[in-house]
Amino acid sequence: MSGERILFLTGKLAEKQLRQILAAMEPDFYYKVKEMGVKVAALMTADMIGRRLKDTEGATRIVIPGRCRGDIDALSQQLGVPVERGPEEVKDLPQYFGKGAHHYDLSCYQTKIFAEIVDAPNISVEAVVERAYYYQSQGADVIDIGCLPGTPFPHLQDCIRTLKQEGFTVSIDSLENADLLAGGQAGADYMLSLTAESLWIADEVATTPIIIPQVHGDLSCLDGVIDILQRKNRAFIVDPILDPIHFGFTESIVRNFQFRQRYPEVEMMLGVGNITELTHADTSGMNALLLGICSELNINHILATEVSKHACRAVREADRARRIMHAAKQHDSLPKHIAPDLLTVHDSAPFPYSREEIEAIAAEIRDPSYRIQASSEGLHVFNRDGFHTALDPFDLYPKLGVESDGGHAFYLGVELARAQIAWQLGKRFTQDQQLNWGCAAQGTETEADLHTFKPAGSTLKKPHEHAAKDAD
């Protein structure tokens, strides 16, 4: 038993369950539970706690509900004891004090992302720069200027020079010698892809070459090239090529592994776009797996694209994946419970409460406000007047009594739609919060601000308020 003494603050409805969970945890610290004279724990605020908590009972740490609003730093100073928010759901306490208690540093990564602008010959320099800033915002380290076979690219050098002036690291991507040479002369930092036949270009410019086999799949083609570049003390990267599924994918994975075994210290690249672009499946999982391979094989460069509509978040996903894999590798752990960014469609614990537990909570409700929760059995809506369960929100409408209250009906419709989506996919639903899609979507409310209160929603405004706003 450690010497830590933790005081858990809660509300009346959650007190019994909190005590049961803590007892089942058999924690290695001393603890006490204090009910703060409020029915719903989430309605506690830091100011309320500061007014009501007169005795910290010798605690070395105070844990308050995760949805408690207010400035907990100021509360810690007032009470003279560190105060921290626990998980939003009391059911998540075991994870919070287990794996969830470790906060991983995701500011570091090993693998650089080359993000390719595949249509650069067909767009203006200004459009290329705009796209580069977008890729940079998504996590790209290098902006790759893609050339198209048989397509004139008169502004190639202008693109590269402009990007360099804007501070970008740039690569030129072509199999045409003239493009590679022009890109290197314009100041590109990397050029891909060179073979044994085009290696002479590396002698003409200072650009770092990225090498591919002269004969596809034949690693022996690389041996002489590597020897030449190493004797010249030139920096270089090797791309053994990752092939699409059913066109040599498994064999190409083996080939990358074999190359790493032969050359443990040579820098490598993996062209992940051949999988994310050419497979109609969610790219977040693909990126997790591909960056996991990069982590295991010490592949420090990937080439990513966002051409296909379904791959519209591929660079951002690769950025999150490389950070998660790096953190897992640094801690010699599985890539679990590190960050939820790549859990875009499902959640690791979607339904924290069973129907029976939700019914027990509902039995304590004494007000007319509707609560909505989801369990593995469906959607549950309840207040003091009743408890209703359904799989389809439309089945609940006749039971809610909101036919004459448009604002309330609209609000319940939105929340029930979110709950239904969460139930269908296996995601966590929390009333009054948008669903969390990880790094796959850009929402208007990605994370609740626990220092402030949310403003009243539009459905709470009076009709004359809407009219006045429209008149303005």
mmCIF file of N, CA and C in Angstrom, residues 165-245:
data_model
loop_
_atom_site.group_PDB
_atom_site.id
_atom_site.type_symbol
_atom_site.label_atom_id
_atom_site.label_comp_id
_atom_site.label_asym_id
_atom_site.label_seq_id
_atom_site.Cartn_x
_atom_site.Cartn_y
_atom_site.Cartn_z
ATOM 1 N N GLN A 165 11.660 29.383 -51.088
ATOM 2 C CA GLN A 165 11.596 30.735 -50.535
ATOM 3 C C GLN A 165 10.592 30.826 -49.389
ATOM 4 N N GLU A 166 9.555 29.983 -49.459
ATOM 5 C CA GLU A 166 8.541 29.955 -48.398
ATOM 6 C C GLU A 166 8.986 29.132 -47.197
ATOM 7 N N GLY A 167 10.146 28.510 -47.302
ATOM 8 C CA GLY A 167 10.699 27.763 -46.168
ATOM 9 C C GLY A 167 10.415 26.286 -46.158
ATOM 10 N N PHE A 168 9.880 25.728 -47.251
ATOM 11 C CA PHE A 168 9.559 24.308 -47.296
ATOM 12 C C PHE A 168 10.777 23.465 -47.658
ATOM 13 N N THR A 169 10.797 22.232 -47.158
ATOM 14 C CA THR A 169 11.706 21.206 -47.658
ATOM 15 C C THR A 169 10.990 20.537 -48.823
ATOM 16 N N VAL A 170 11.705 20.366 -49.965
ATOM 17 C CA VAL A 170 11.038 19.991 -51.212
ATOM 18 C C VAL A 170 11.720 18.784 -51.840
ATOM 19 N N SER A 171 10.922 17.933 -52.481
ATOM 20 C CA SER A 171 11.462 16.847 -53.301
ATOM 21 C C SER A 171 10.848 16.918 -54.684
ATOM 22 N N ILE A 172 11.591 16.462 -55.670
ATOM 23 C CA ILE A 172 11.095 16.358 -57.033
ATOM 24 C C ILE A 172 10.893 14.875 -57.328
ATOM 25 N N ASP A 173 9.733 14.548 -57.913
ATOM 26 C CA ASP A 173 9.336 13.147 -58.075
ATOM 27 C C ASP A 173 9.068 12.871 -59.544
ATOM 28 N N SER A 174 9.958 12.123 -60.189
ATOM 29 C CA SER A 174 9.798 11.821 -61.602
ATOM 30 C C SER A 174 10.702 10.651 -61.987
ATOM 31 N N LEU A 175 10.362 10.009 -63.086
ATOM 32 C CA LEU A 175 11.250 9.001 -63.661
ATOM 33 C C LEU A 175 11.950 9.537 -64.904
ATOM 34 N N GLU A 176 11.698 10.813 -65.208
ATOM 35 C CA GLU A 176 12.343 11.456 -66.356
ATOM 36 C C GLU A 176 13.609 12.166 -65.899
ATOM 37 N N ASN A 177 14.704 11.850 -66.545
ATOM 38 C CA ASN A 177 15.986 12.447 -66.163
ATOM 39 C C ASN A 177 15.957 13.967 -66.211
ATOM 40 N N ALA A 178 15.321 14.527 -67.240
ATOM 41 C CA ALA A 178 15.297 15.982 -67.400
ATOM 42 C C ALA A 178 14.583 16.647 -66.224
ATOM 43 N N ASP A 179 13.482 16.046 -65.753
ATOM 44 C CA ASP A 179 12.750 16.607 -64.603
ATOM 45 C C ASP A 179 13.611 16.563 -63.345
ATOM 46 N N LEU A 180 14.246 15.439 -63.113
ATOM 47 C CA LEU A 180 15.073 15.281 -61.914
ATOM 48 C C LEU A 180 16.228 16.275 -61.922
ATOM 49 N N LEU A 181 16.855 16.430 -63.063
ATOM 50 C CA LEU A 181 17.974 17.355 -63.164
ATOM 51 C C LEU A 181 17.508 18.782 -62.958
ATOM 52 N N ALA A 182 16.403 19.147 -63.583
ATOM 53 C CA ALA A 182 15.872 20.505 -63.435
ATOM 54 C C ALA A 182 15.463 20.774 -61.987
ATOM 55 N N GLY A 183 14.841 19.779 -61.354
ATOM 56 C CA GLY A 183 14.439 19.948 -59.961
ATOM 57 C C GLY A 183 15.627 20.127 -59.044
ATOM 58 N N GLY A 184 16.667 19.313 -59.262
ATOM 59 C CA GLY A 184 17.876 19.454 -58.445
ATOM 60 C C GLY A 184 18.531 20.795 -58.644
ATOM 61 N N GLN A 185 18.575 21.277 -59.876
ATOM 62 C CA GLN A 185 19.190 22.570 -60.158
ATOM 63 C C GLN A 185 18.394 23.721 -59.547
ATOM 64 N N ALA A 186 17.093 23.521 -59.375
ATOM 65 C CA ALA A 186 16.251 24.560 -58.775
ATOM 66 C C ALA A 186 16.342 24.577 -57.255
ATOM 67 N N GLY A 187 17.008 23.570 -56.684
ATOM 68 C CA GLY A 187 17.215 23.574 -55.234
ATOM 69 C C GLY A 187 16.429 22.554 -54.459
ATOM 70 N N ALA A 188 15.861 21.537 -55.156
ATOM 71 C CA ALA A 188 15.130 20.496 -54.435
ATOM 72 C C ALA A 188 16.055 19.784 -53.453
ATOM 73 N N ASP A 189 15.514 19.436 -52.297
ATOM 74 C CA ASP A 189 16.306 18.767 -51.261
ATOM 75 C C ASP A 189 16.444 17.275 -51.541
ATOM 76 N N TYR A 190 15.421 16.679 -52.165
ATOM 77 C CA TYR A 190 15.425 15.251 -52.480
ATOM 78 C C TYR A 190 14.956 15.060 -53.924
ATOM 79 N N MET A 191 15.394 13.979 -54.558
ATOM 80 C CA MET A 191 14.867 13.632 -55.877
ATOM 81 C C MET A 191 14.579 12.139 -55.914
ATOM 82 N N LEU A 192 13.389 11.796 -56.372
ATOM 83 C CA LEU A 192 12.985 10.416 -56.510
ATOM 84 C C LEU A 192 12.227 10.255 -57.833
ATOM 85 N N SER A 193 12.611 9.220 -58.587
ATOM 86 C CA SER A 193 13.451 8.125 -58.082
ATOM 87 C C SER A 193 14.592 7.885 -59.072
ATOM 88 N N LEU A 194 15.789 7.636 -58.556
ATOM 89 C CA LEU A 194 16.951 7.322 -59.384
ATOM 90 C C LEU A 194 17.166 5.815 -59.422
ATOM 91 N N THR A 195 17.758 5.356 -60.528
ATOM 92 C CA THR A 195 18.163 3.956 -60.665
ATOM 93 C C THR A 195 19.651 3.925 -61.001
ATOM 94 N N ALA A 196 20.157 2.736 -61.231
ATOM 95 C CA ALA A 196 21.567 2.620 -61.606
ATOM 96 C C ALA A 196 21.852 3.406 -62.886
ATOM 97 N N GLU A 197 20.893 3.437 -63.810
ATOM 98 C CA GLU A 197 21.108 4.132 -65.083
ATOM 99 C C GLU A 197 21.084 5.648 -64.943
ATOM 100 N N SER A 198 20.294 6.152 -64.008
ATOM 101 C CA SER A 198 20.184 7.606 -63.854
ATOM 102 C C SER A 198 20.999 8.142 -62.684
ATOM 103 N N LEU A 199 21.849 7.306 -62.107
ATOM 104 C CA LEU A 199 22.623 7.721 -60.939
ATOM 105 C C LEU A 199 23.544 8.896 -61.238
ATOM 106 N N TRP A 200 23.904 9.077 -62.516
ATOM 107 C CA TRP A 200 24.803 10.173 -62.890
ATOM 108 C C TRP A 200 24.235 11.531 -62.497
ATOM 109 N N ILE A 201 22.901 11.626 -62.378
ATOM 110 C CA ILE A 201 22.284 12.907 -62.007
ATOM 111 C C ILE A 201 22.734 13.338 -60.620
ATOM 112 N N ALA A 202 22.981 12.374 -59.747
ATOM 113 C CA ALA A 202 23.426 12.700 -58.388
ATOM 114 C C ALA A 202 24.777 13.407 -58.394
ATOM 115 N N ASP A 203 25.583 13.212 -59.463
ATOM 116 C CA ASP A 203 26.873 13.896 -59.560
ATOM 117 C C ASP A 203 26.715 15.338 -60.043
ATOM 118 N N GLU A 204 25.534 15.658 -60.596
ATOM 119 C CA GLU A 204 25.324 16.982 -61.174
ATOM 120 C C GLU A 204 24.722 17.968 -60.182
ATOM 121 N N VAL A 205 24.050 17.471 -59.155
ATOM 122 C CA VAL A 205 23.366 18.342 -58.187
ATOM 123 C C VAL A 205 23.640 17.848 -56.768
ATOM 124 N N ALA A 206 23.366 18.716 -55.803
ATOM 125 C CA ALA A 206 23.608 18.359 -54.396
ATOM 126 C C ALA A 206 22.399 17.680 -53.751
ATOM 127 N N THR A 207 21.349 17.477 -54.514
ATOM 128 C CA THR A 207 20.107 16.911 -54.010
ATOM 129 C C THR A 207 20.298 15.467 -53.538
ATOM 130 N N THR A 208 19.662 15.123 -52.429
ATOM 131 C CA THR A 208 19.752 13.761 -51.897
ATOM 132 C C THR A 208 18.926 12.813 -52.757
ATOM 133 N N PRO A 209 19.542 11.781 -53.332
ATOM 134 C CA PRO A 209 18.797 10.863 -54.204
ATOM 135 C C PRO A 209 18.042 9.796 -53.423
ATOM 136 N N ILE A 210 16.880 9.442 -53.946
ATOM 137 C CA ILE A 210 16.111 8.313 -53.431
ATOM 138 C C ILE A 210 16.132 7.252 -54.519
ATOM 139 N N ILE A 211 16.645 6.072 -54.168
ATOM 140 C CA ILE A 211 16.991 5.040 -55.135
ATOM 141 C C ILE A 211 15.935 3.944 -55.164
ATOM 142 N N ILE A 212 15.592 3.487 -56.362
ATOM 143 C CA ILE A 212 14.730 2.319 -56.524
ATOM 144 C C ILE A 212 15.468 1.289 -57.394
ATOM 145 N N PRO A 213 15.060 0.018 -57.352
ATOM 146 C CA PRO A 213 15.732 -1.004 -58.173
ATOM 147 C C PRO A 213 15.563 -0.733 -59.672
ATOM 148 N N GLN A 214 16.593 -0.981 -60.426
ATOM 149 C CA GLN A 214 16.513 -0.860 -61.882
ATOM 150 C C GLN A 214 15.496 -1.852 -62.444
ATOM 151 N N VAL A 215 15.501 -3.055 -61.890
ATOM 152 C CA VAL A 215 14.518 -4.080 -62.249
ATOM 153 C C VAL A 215 13.596 -4.262 -61.055
ATOM 154 N N HIS A 216 12.311 -4.050 -61.281
ATOM 155 C CA HIS A 216 11.359 -4.093 -60.176
ATOM 156 C C HIS A 216 11.440 -5.425 -59.415
ATOM 157 N N GLY A 217 11.636 -5.325 -58.104
ATOM 158 C CA GLY A 217 11.671 -6.506 -57.253
ATOM 159 C C GLY A 217 13.035 -7.135 -57.088
ATOM 160 N N ASP A 218 14.017 -6.668 -57.844
ATOM 161 C CA ASP A 218 15.357 -7.263 -57.796
ATOM 162 C C ASP A 218 16.257 -6.409 -56.890
ATOM 163 N N LEU A 219 16.418 -6.834 -55.649
ATOM 164 C CA LEU A 219 17.225 -6.062 -54.696
ATOM 165 C C LEU A 219 18.702 -6.039 -55.074
ATOM 166 N N SER A 220 19.160 -7.034 -55.809
ATOM 167 C CA SER A 220 20.583 -7.060 -56.166
ATOM 168 C C SER A 220 20.964 -5.876 -57.042
ATOM 169 N N CYS A 221 19.954 -5.269 -57.713
ATOM 170 C CA CYS A 221 20.216 -4.088 -58.542
ATOM 171 C C CYS A 221 20.721 -2.919 -57.701
ATOM 172 N N LEU A 222 20.433 -2.970 -56.410
ATOM 173 C CA LEU A 222 20.756 -1.842 -55.541
ATOM 174 C C LEU A 222 22.170 -1.919 -54.979
ATOM 175 N N ASP A 223 22.747 -3.098 -54.971
ATOM 176 C CA ASP A 223 24.029 -3.269 -54.294
ATOM 177 C C ASP A 223 25.105 -2.359 -54.864
ATOM 178 N N GLY A 224 25.247 -2.334 -56.190
ATOM 179 C CA GLY A 224 26.287 -1.508 -56.794
ATOM 180 C C GLY A 224 26.044 -0.034 -56.569
ATOM 181 N N VAL A 225 24.790 0.396 -56.656
ATOM 182 C CA VAL A 225 24.443 1.806 -56.441
ATOM 183 C C VAL A 225 24.786 2.227 -55.020
ATOM 184 N N ILE A 226 24.406 1.377 -54.049
ATOM 185 C CA ILE A 226 24.697 1.689 -52.645
ATOM 186 C C ILE A 226 26.201 1.791 -52.425
ATOM 187 N N ASP A 227 26.949 0.882 -53.012
ATOM 188 C CA ASP A 227 28.410 0.900 -52.859
ATOM 189 C C ASP A 227 28.999 2.196 -53.409
ATOM 190 N N ILE A 228 28.543 2.628 -54.578
ATOM 191 C CA ILE A 228 29.052 3.866 -55.183
ATOM 192 C C ILE A 228 28.757 5.071 -54.300
ATOM 193 N N LEU A 229 27.520 5.177 -53.835
ATOM 194 C CA LEU A 229 27.125 6.332 -53.028
ATOM 195 C C LEU A 229 27.838 6.336 -51.680
ATOM 196 N N GLN A 230 28.021 5.173 -51.083
ATOM 197 C CA GLN A 230 28.722 5.114 -49.799
ATOM 198 C C GLN A 230 30.193 5.499 -49.956
ATOM 199 N N ARG A 231 30.813 5.064 -51.065
ATOM 200 C CA ARG A 231 32.219 5.432 -51.295
ATOM 201 C C ARG A 231 32.369 6.933 -51.541
ATOM 202 N N LYS A 232 31.342 7.543 -52.087
ATOM 203 C CA LYS A 232 31.365 8.988 -52.306
ATOM 204 C C LYS A 232 30.892 9.769 -51.072
ATOM 205 N N ASN A 233 30.523 9.018 -50.032
ATOM 206 C CA ASN A 233 30.047 9.634 -48.789
ATOM 207 C C ASN A 233 28.822 10.515 -49.027
ATOM 208 N N ARG A 234 27.946 10.044 -49.934
ATOM 209 C CA ARG A 234 26.723 10.777 -50.247
ATOM 210 C C ARG A 234 25.558 10.256 -49.405
ATOM 211 N N ALA A 235 24.751 11.185 -48.915
ATOM 212 C CA ALA A 235 23.508 10.790 -48.255
ATOM 213 C C ALA A 235 22.543 10.274 -49.315
ATOM 214 N N PHE A 236 21.775 9.242 -49.000
ATOM 215 C CA PHE A 236 20.810 8.699 -49.947
ATOM 216 C C PHE A 236 19.759 7.899 -49.187
ATOM 217 N N ILE A 237 18.662 7.599 -49.867
ATOM 218 C CA ILE A 237 17.558 6.819 -49.319
ATOM 219 C C ILE A 237 17.207 5.753 -50.336
ATOM 220 N N VAL A 238 16.842 4.566 -49.865
ATOM 221 C CA VAL A 238 16.462 3.477 -50.753
ATOM 222 C C VAL A 238 14.982 3.146 -50.565
ATOM 223 N N ASP A 239 14.273 3.019 -51.683
ATOM 224 C CA ASP A 239 12.869 2.618 -51.675
ATOM 225 C C ASP A 239 12.746 1.297 -52.428
ATOM 226 N N PRO A 240 12.639 0.152 -51.712
ATOM 227 C CA PRO A 240 12.497 -1.154 -52.387
ATOM 228 C C PRO A 240 11.157 -1.332 -53.087
ATOM 229 N N ILE A 241 10.248 -0.387 -52.928
ATOM 230 C CA ILE A 241 8.919 -0.327 -53.542
ATOM 231 C C ILE A 241 7.904 -1.207 -52.796
ATOM 232 N N LEU A 242 6.813 -0.579 -52.395
ATOM 233 C CA LEU A 242 5.671 -1.265 -51.793
ATOM 234 C C LEU A 242 4.601 -1.395 -52.863
ATOM 235 N N ASP A 243 4.190 -2.610 -53.174
ATOM 236 C CA ASP A 243 3.231 -2.857 -54.241
ATOM 237 C C ASP A 243 1.805 -2.939 -53.705
ATOM 238 N N PRO A 244 0.813 -2.639 -54.562
ATOM 239 C CA PRO A 244 -0.597 -2.731 -54.148
ATOM 240 C C PRO A 244 -1.011 -4.171 -53.848
ATOM 241 N N ILE A 245 -2.097 -4.307 -53.122
ATOM 242 C CA ILE A 245 -2.643 -5.623 -52.796
ATOM 243 C C ILE A 245 -3.058 -6.344 -54.077
#
